[in-house]
Tab-separated table of N, CA and C in Angstrom:
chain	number	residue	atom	x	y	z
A	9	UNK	N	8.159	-3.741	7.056
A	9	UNK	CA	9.535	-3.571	7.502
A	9	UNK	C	10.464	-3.401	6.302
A	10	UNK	N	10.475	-4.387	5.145
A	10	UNK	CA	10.875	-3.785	4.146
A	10	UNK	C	11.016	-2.792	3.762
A	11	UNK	N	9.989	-1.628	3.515
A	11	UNK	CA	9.715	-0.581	3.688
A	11	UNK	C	11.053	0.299	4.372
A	12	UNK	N	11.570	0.507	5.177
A	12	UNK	CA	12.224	0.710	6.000
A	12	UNK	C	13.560	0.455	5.782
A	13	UNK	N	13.899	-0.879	5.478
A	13	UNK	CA	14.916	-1.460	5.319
A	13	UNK	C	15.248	-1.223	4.133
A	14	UNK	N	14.638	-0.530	3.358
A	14	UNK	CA	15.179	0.071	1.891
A	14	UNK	C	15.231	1.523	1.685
A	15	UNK	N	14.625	1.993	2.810
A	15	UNK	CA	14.127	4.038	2.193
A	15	UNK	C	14.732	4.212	3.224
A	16	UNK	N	15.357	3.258	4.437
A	16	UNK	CA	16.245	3.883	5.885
A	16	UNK	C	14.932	4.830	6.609
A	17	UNK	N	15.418	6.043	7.434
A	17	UNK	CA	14.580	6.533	8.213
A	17	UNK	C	13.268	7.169	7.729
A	18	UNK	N	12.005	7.044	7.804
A	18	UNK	CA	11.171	7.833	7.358
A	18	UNK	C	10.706	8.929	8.213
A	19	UNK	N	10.350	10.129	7.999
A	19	UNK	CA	10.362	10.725	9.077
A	19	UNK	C	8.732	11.389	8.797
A	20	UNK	N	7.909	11.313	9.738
A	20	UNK	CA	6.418	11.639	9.365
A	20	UNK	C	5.444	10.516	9.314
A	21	UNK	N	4.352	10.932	9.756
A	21	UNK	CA	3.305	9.510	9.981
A	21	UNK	C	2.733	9.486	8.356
A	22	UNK	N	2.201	10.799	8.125
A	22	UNK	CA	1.541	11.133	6.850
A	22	UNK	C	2.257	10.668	5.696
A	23	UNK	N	3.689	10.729	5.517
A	23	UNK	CA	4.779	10.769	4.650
A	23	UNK	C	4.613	9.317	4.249
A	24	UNK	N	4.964	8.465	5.435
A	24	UNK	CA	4.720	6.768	5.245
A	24	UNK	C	3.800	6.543	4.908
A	25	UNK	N	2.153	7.056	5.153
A	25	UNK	CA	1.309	6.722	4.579
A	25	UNK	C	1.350	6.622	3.252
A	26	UNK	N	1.843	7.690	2.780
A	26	UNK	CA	1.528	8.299	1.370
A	26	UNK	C	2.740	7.360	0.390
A	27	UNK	N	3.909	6.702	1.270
A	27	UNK	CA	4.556	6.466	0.686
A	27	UNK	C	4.118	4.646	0.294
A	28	UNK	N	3.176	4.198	1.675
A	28	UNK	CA	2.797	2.635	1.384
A	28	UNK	C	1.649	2.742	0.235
A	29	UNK	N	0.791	3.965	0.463
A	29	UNK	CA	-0.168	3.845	-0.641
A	29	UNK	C	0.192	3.947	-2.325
A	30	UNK	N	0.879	4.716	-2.266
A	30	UNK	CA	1.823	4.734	-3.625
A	30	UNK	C	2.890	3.550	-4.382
A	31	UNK	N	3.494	2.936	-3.418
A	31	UNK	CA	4.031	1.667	-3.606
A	31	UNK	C	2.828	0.839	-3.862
A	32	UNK	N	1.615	0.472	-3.119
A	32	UNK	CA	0.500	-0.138	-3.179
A	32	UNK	C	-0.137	-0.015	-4.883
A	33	UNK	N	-0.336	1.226	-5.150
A	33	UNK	CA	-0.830	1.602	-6.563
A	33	UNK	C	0.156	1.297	-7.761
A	34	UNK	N	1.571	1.118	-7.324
A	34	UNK	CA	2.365	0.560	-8.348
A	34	UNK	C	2.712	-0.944	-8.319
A	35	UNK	N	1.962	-1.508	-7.537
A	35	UNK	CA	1.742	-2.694	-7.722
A	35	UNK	C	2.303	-3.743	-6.758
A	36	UNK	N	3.066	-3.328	-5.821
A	36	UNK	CA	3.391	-4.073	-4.905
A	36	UNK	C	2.648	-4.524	-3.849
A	37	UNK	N	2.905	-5.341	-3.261
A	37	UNK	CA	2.035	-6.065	-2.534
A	37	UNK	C	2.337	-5.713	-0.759
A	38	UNK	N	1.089	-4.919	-1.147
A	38	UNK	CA	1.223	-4.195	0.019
A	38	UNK	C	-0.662	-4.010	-0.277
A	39	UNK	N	-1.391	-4.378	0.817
A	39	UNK	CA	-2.762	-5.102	1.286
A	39	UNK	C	-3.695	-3.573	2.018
A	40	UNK	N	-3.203	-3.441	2.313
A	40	UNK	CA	-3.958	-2.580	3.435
A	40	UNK	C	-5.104	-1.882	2.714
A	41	UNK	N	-6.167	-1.686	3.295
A	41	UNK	CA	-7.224	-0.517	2.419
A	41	UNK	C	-7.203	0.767	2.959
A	42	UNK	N	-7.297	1.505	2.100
A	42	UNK	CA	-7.216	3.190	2.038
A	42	UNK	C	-8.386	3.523	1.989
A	43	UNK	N	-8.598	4.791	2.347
A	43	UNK	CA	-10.083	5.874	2.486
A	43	UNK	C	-9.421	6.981	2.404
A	44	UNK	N	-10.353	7.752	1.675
A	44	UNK	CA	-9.657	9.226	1.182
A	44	UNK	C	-10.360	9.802	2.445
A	45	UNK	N	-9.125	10.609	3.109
A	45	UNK	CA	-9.158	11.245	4.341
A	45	UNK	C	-8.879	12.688	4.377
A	46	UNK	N	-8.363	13.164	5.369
A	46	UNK	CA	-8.191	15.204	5.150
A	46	UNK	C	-6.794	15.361	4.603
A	47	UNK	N	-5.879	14.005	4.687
A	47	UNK	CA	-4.735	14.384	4.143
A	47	UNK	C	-4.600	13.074	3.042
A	48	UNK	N	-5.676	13.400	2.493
A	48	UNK	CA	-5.636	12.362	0.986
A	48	UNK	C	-5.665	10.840	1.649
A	49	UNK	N	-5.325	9.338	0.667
A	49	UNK	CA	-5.510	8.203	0.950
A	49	UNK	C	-4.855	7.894	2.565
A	50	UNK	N	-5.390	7.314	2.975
A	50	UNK	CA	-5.273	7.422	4.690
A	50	UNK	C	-5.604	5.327	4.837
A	51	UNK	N	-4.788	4.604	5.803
A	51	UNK	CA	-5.368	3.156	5.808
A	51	UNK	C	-4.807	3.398	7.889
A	52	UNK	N	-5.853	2.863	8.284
A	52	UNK	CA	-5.940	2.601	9.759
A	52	UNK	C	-5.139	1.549	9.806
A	53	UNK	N	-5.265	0.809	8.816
A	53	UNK	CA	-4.592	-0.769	9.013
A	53	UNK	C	-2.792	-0.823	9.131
A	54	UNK	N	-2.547	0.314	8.190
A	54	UNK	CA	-0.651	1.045	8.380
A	54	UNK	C	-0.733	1.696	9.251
A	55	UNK	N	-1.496	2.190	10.068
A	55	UNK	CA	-1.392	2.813	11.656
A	55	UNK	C	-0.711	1.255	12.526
A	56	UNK	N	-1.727	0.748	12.694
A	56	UNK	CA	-2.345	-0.713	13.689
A	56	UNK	C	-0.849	-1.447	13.122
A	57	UNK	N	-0.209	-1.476	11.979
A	57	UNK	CA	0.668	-2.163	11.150
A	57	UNK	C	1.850	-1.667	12.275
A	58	UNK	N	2.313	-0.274	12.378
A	58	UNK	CA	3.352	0.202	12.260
A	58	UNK	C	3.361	0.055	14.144
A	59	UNK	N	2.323	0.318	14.660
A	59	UNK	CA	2.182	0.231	16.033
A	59	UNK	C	2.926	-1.256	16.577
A	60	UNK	N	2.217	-2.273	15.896
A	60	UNK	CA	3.022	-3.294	16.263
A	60	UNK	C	4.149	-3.730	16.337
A	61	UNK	N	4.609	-3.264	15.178
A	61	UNK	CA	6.144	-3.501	14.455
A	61	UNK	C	7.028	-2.869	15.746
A	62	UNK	N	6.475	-1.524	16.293
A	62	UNK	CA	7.203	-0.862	17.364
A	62	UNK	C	7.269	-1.399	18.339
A	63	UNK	N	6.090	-1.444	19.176
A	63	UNK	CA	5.977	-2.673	20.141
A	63	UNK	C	6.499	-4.099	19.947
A	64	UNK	N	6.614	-4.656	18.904
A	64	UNK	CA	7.605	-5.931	18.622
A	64	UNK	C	9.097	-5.523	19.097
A	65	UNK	N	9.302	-4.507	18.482
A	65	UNK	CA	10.676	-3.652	18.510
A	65	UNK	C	11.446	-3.897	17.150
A	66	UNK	N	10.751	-3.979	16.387
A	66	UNK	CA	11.343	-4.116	14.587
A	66	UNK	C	11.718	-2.684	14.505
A	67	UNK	N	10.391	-1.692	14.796
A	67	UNK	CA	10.937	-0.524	14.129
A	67	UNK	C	10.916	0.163	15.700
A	68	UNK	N	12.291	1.106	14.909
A	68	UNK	CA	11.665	2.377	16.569
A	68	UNK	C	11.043	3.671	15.904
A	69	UNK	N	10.375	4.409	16.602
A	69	UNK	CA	9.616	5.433	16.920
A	69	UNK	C	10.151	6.562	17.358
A	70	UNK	N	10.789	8.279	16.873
A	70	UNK	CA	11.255	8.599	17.752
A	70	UNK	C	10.288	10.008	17.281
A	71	UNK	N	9.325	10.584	18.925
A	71	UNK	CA	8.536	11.513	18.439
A	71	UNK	C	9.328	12.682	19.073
A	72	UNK	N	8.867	13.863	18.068
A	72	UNK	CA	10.302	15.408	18.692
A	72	UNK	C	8.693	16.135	18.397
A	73	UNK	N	8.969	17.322	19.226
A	73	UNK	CA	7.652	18.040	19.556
A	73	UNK	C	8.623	19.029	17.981
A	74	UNK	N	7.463	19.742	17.456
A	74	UNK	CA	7.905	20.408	16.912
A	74	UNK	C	6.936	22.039	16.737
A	75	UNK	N	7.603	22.392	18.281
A	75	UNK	CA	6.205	23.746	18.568
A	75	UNK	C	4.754	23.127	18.269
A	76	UNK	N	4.115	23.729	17.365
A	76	UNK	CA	2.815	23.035	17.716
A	76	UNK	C	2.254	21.945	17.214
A	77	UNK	N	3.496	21.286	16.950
A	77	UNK	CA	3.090	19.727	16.460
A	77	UNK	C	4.027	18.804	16.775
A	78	UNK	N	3.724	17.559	16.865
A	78	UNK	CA	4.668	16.162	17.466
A	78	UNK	C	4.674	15.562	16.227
A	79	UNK	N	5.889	15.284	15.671
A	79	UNK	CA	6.880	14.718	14.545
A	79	UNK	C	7.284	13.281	14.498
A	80	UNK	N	6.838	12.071	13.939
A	80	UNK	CA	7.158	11.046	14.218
A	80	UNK	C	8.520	10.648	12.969
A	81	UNK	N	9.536	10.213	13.738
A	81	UNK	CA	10.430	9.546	12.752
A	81	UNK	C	10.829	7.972	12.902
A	82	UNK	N	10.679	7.231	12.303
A	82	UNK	CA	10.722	5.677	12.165
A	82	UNK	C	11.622	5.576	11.226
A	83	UNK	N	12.533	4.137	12.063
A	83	UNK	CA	13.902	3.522	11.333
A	83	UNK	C	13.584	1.926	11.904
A	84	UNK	N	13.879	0.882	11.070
A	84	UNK	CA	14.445	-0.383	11.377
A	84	UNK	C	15.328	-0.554	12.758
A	85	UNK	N	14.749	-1.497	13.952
A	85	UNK	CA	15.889	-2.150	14.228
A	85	UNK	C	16.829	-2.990	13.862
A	86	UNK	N	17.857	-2.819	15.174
A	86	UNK	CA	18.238	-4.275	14.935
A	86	UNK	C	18.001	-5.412	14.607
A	87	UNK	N	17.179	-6.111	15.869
A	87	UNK	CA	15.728	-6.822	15.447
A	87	UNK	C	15.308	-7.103	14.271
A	88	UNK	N	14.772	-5.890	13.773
A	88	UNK	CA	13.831	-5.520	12.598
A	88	UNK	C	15.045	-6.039	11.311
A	89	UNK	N	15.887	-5.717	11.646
A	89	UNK	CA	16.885	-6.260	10.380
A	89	UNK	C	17.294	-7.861	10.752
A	90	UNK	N	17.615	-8.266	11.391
A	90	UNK	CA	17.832	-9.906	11.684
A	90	UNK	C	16.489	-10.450	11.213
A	91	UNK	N	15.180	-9.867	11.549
A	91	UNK	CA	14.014	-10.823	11.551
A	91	UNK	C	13.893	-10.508	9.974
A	92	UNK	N	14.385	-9.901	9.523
A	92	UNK	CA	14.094	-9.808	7.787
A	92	UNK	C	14.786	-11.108	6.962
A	93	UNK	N	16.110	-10.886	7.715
A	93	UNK	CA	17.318	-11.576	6.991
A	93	UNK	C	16.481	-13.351	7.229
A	94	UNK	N	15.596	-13.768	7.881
A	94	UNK	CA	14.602	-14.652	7.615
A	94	UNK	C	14.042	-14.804	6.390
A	95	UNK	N	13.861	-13.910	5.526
A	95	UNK	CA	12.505	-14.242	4.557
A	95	UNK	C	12.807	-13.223	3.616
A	96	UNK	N	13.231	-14.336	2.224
A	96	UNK	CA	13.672	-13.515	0.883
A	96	UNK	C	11.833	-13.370	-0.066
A	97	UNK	N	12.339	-11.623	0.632
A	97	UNK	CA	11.475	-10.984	-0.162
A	97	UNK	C	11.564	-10.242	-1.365
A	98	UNK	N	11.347	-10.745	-2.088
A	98	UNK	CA	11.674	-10.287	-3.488
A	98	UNK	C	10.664	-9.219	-4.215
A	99	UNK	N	11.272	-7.873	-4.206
A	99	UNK	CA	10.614	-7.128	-4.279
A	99	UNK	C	11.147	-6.078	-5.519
A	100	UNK	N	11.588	-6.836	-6.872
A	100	UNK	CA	12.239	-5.805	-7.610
A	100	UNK	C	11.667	-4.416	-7.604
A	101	UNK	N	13.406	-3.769	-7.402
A	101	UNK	CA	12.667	-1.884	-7.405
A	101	UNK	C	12.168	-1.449	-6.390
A	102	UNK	N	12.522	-2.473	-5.309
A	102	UNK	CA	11.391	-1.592	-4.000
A	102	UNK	C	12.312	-0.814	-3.566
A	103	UNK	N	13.564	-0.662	-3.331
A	103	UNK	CA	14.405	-0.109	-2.613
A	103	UNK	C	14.587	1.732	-3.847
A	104	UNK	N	14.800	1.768	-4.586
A	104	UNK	CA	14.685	2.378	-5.516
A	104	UNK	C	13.201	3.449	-5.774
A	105	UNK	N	12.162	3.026	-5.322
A	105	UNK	CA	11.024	3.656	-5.169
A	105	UNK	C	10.979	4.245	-4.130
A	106	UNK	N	11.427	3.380	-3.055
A	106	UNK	CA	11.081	4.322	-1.258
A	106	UNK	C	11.874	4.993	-1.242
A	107	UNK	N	13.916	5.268	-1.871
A	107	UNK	CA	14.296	5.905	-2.131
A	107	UNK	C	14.156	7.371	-2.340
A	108	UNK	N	13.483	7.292	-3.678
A	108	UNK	CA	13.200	8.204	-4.268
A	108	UNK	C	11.864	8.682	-3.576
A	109	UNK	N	10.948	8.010	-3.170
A	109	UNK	CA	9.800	8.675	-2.778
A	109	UNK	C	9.992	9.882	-1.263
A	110	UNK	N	11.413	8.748	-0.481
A	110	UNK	CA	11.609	9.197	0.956
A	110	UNK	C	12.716	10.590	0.843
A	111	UNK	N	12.896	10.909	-0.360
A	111	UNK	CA	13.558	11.819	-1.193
A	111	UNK	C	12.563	13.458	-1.015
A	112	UNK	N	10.942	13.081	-1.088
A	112	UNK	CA	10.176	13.823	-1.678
A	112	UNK	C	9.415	14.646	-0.369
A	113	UNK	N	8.968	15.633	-0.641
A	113	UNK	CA	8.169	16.217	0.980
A	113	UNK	C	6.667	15.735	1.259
A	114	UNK	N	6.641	15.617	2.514
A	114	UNK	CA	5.048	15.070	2.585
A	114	UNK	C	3.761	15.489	1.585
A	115	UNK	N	4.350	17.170	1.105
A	115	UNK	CA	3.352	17.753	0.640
A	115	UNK	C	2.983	17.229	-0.520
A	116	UNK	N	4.459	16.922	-1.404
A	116	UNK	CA	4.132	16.484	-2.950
A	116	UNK	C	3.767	15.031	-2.581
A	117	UNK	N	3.820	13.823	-1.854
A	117	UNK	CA	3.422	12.601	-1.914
A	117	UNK	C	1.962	12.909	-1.491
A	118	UNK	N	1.789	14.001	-0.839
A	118	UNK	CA	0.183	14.343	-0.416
A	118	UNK	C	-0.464	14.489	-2.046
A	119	UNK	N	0.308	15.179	-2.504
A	119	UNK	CA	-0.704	15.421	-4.247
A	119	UNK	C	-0.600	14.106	-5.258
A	120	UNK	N	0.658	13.409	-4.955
A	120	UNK	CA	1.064	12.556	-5.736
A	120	UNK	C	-0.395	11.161	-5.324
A	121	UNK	N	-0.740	11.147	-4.026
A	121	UNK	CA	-1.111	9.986	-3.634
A	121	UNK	C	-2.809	10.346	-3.702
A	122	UNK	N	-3.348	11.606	-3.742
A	122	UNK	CA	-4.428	12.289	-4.131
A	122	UNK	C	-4.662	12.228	-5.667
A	123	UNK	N	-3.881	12.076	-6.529
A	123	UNK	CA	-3.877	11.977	-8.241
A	123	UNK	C	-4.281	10.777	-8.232
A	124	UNK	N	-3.188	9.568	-7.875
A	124	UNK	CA	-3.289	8.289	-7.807
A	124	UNK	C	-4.768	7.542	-7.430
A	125	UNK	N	-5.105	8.285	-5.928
A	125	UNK	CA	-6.363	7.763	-5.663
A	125	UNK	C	-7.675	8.231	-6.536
A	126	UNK	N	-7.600	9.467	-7.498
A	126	UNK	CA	-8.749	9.328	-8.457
A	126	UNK	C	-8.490	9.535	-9.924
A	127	UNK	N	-7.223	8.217	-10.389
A	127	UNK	CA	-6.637	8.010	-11.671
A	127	UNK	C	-7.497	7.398	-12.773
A	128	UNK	N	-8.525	7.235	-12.279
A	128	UNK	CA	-9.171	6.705	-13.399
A	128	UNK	C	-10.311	7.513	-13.499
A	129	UNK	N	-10.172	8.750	-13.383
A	129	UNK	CA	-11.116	10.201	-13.788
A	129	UNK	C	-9.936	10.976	-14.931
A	130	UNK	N	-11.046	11.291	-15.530
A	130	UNK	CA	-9.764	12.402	-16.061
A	130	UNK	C	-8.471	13.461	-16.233
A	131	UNK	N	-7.798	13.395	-16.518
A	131	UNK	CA	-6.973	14.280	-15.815
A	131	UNK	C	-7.563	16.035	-15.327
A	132	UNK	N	-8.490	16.383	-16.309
A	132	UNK	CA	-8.758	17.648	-15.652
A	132	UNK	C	-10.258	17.792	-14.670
A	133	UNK	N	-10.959	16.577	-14.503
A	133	UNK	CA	-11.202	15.589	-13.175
A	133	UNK	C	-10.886	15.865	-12.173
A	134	UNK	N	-9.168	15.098	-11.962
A	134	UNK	CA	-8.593	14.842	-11.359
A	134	UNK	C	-7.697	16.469	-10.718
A	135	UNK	N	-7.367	17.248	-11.449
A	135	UNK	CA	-7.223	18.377	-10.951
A	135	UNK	C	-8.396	19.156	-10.174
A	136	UNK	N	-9.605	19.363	-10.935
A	136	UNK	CA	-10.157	19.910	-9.827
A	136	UNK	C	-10.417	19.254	-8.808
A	137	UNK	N	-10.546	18.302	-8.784
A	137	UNK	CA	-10.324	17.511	-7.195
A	137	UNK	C	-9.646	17.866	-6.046
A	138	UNK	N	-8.149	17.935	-7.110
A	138	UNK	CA	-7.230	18.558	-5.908
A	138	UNK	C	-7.323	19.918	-5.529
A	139	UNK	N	-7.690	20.748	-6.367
A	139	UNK	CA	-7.890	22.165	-6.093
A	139	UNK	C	-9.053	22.111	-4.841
A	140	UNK	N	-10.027	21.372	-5.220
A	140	UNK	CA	-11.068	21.370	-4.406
A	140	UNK	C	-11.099	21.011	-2.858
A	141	UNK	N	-10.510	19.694	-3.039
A	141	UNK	CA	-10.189	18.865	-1.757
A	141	UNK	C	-8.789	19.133	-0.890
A	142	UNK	N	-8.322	19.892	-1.983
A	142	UNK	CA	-6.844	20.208	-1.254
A	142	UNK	C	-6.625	21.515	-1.321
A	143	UNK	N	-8.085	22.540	-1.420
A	143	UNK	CA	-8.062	24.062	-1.141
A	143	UNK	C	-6.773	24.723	-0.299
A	144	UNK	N	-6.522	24.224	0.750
A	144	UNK	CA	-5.986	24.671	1.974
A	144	UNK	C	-3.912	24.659	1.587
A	145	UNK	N	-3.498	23.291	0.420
A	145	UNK	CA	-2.770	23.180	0.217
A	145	UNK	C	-2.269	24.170	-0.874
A	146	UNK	N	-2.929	24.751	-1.747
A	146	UNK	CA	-2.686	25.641	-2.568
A	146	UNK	C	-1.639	25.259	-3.531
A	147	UNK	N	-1.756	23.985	-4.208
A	147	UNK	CA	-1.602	23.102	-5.220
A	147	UNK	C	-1.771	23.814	-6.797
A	148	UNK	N	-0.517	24.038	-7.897
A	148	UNK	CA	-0.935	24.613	-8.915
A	148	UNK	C	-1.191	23.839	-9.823
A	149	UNK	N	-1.270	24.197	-11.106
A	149	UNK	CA	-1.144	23.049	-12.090
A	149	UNK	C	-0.187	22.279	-12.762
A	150	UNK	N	0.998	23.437	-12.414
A	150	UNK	CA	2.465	23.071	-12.657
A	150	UNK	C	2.529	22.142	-11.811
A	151	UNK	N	2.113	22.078	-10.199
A	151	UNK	CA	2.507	20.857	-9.427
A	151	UNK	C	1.743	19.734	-9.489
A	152	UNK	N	0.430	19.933	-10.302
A	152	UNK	CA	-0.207	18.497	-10.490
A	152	UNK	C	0.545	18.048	-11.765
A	153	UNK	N	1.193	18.594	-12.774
A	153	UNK	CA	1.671	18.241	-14.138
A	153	UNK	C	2.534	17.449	-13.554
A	154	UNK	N	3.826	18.386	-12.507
A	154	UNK	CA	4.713	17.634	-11.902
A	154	UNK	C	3.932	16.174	-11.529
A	155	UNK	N	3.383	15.760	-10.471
A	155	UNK	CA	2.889	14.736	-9.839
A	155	UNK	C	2.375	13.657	-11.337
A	156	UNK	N	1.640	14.068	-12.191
A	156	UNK	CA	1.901	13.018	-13.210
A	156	UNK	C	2.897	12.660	-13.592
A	157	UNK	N	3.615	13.832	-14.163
A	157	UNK	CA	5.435	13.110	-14.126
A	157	UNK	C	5.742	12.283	-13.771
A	158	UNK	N	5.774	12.643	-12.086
A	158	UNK	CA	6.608	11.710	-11.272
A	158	UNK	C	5.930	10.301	-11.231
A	159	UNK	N	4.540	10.253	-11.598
A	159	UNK	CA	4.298	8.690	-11.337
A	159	UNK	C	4.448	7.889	-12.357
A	160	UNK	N	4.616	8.680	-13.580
A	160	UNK	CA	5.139	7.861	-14.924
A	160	UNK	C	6.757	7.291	-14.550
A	161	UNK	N	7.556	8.350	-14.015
A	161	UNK	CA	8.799	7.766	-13.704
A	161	UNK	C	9.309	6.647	-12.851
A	162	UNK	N	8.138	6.898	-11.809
A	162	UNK	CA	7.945	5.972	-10.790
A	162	UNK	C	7.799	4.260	-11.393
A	163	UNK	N	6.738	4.871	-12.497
A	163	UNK	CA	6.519	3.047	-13.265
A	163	UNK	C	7.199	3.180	-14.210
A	164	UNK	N	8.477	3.756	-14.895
A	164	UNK	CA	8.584	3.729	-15.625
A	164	UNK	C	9.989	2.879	-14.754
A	165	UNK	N	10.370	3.550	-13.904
A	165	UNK	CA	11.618	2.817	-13.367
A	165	UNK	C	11.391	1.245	-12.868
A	166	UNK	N	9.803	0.391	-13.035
A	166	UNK	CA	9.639	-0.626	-12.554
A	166	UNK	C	9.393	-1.610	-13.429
A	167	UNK	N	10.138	-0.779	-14.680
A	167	UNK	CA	9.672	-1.398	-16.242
A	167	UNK	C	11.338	-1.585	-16.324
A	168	UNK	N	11.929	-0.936	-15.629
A	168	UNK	CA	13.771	-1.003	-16.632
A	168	UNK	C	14.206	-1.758	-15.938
């Protein structure tokens, strides 16, 4: 819920994924396990997570068909904001990361969270990976350079 209560609306199932797994890899405490899936690190457990939260009525859910696909966008309730104001979570920089991440398009947190999940290969490793595994996305090298960038900035902003 935090989550939420700092990046405001997220809009996309994939997007949130990519955005808990990435917070997860920069060190916050955030649990769930990931499996590299068709759209990069993927956790069933932030499915099952987010399902509840809705059904609690913390967060709402609002799905819009979008021609040939259904679009999920998630925001904090009411609820969801009173039941926070319970429990000081101290999370330097979290608001500042989902920010910026909820800033970014599914596609680049798709490459960003695909780098991340095989960071301890080499970087030119780690590119053909994405070329490989993410054929379909048509990913250059300028945008994997980008995606290192951005995750240096990412920790670099959790250092200042």
């Amino acid at each position: 819920m935090k989550v939420f209560a700092t990046a405001g609306e997220v809009i996309g199932r994939k997007k949130l994924q990519k955005m808990v797994y990435i917070a997860k890899k920069l060190n916050y405490p955030f649990y769930e396990k990931y499996n590299f899936h068709f759209y990069g690190p993927y956790s069933e457990e932030v499915t099952l997570r987010v399902e509840e939260l809705c059904n609690l009525g913390f967060l709402h859910e609002l799905k819009e068909n979008k021609g040939g696909y259904s679009q999920y966008r998630y925001s904090l309730t009411d609820t969801g904001s009173e039941f926070l104001k319970h429990y000081d979570l101290e999370m330097p920089h979290l608001g500042e990361c989902m920010t910026a991440m909820n800033e970014q398009s599914s596609r680049f947190l798709e490459l960003v969270s695909t780098v991340l999940y095989f960071e301890n290969l080499p970087k030119e490793e780690v590119q053909e990976k994405v070329f490989t595994l993410k054929s379909k996305q048509r990913y250059t090298e300028q945008e994997v350079d980008e995606a290192y960038e951005y995750i240096e900035k990412l920790r670099a902003q959790l250092l200042s």
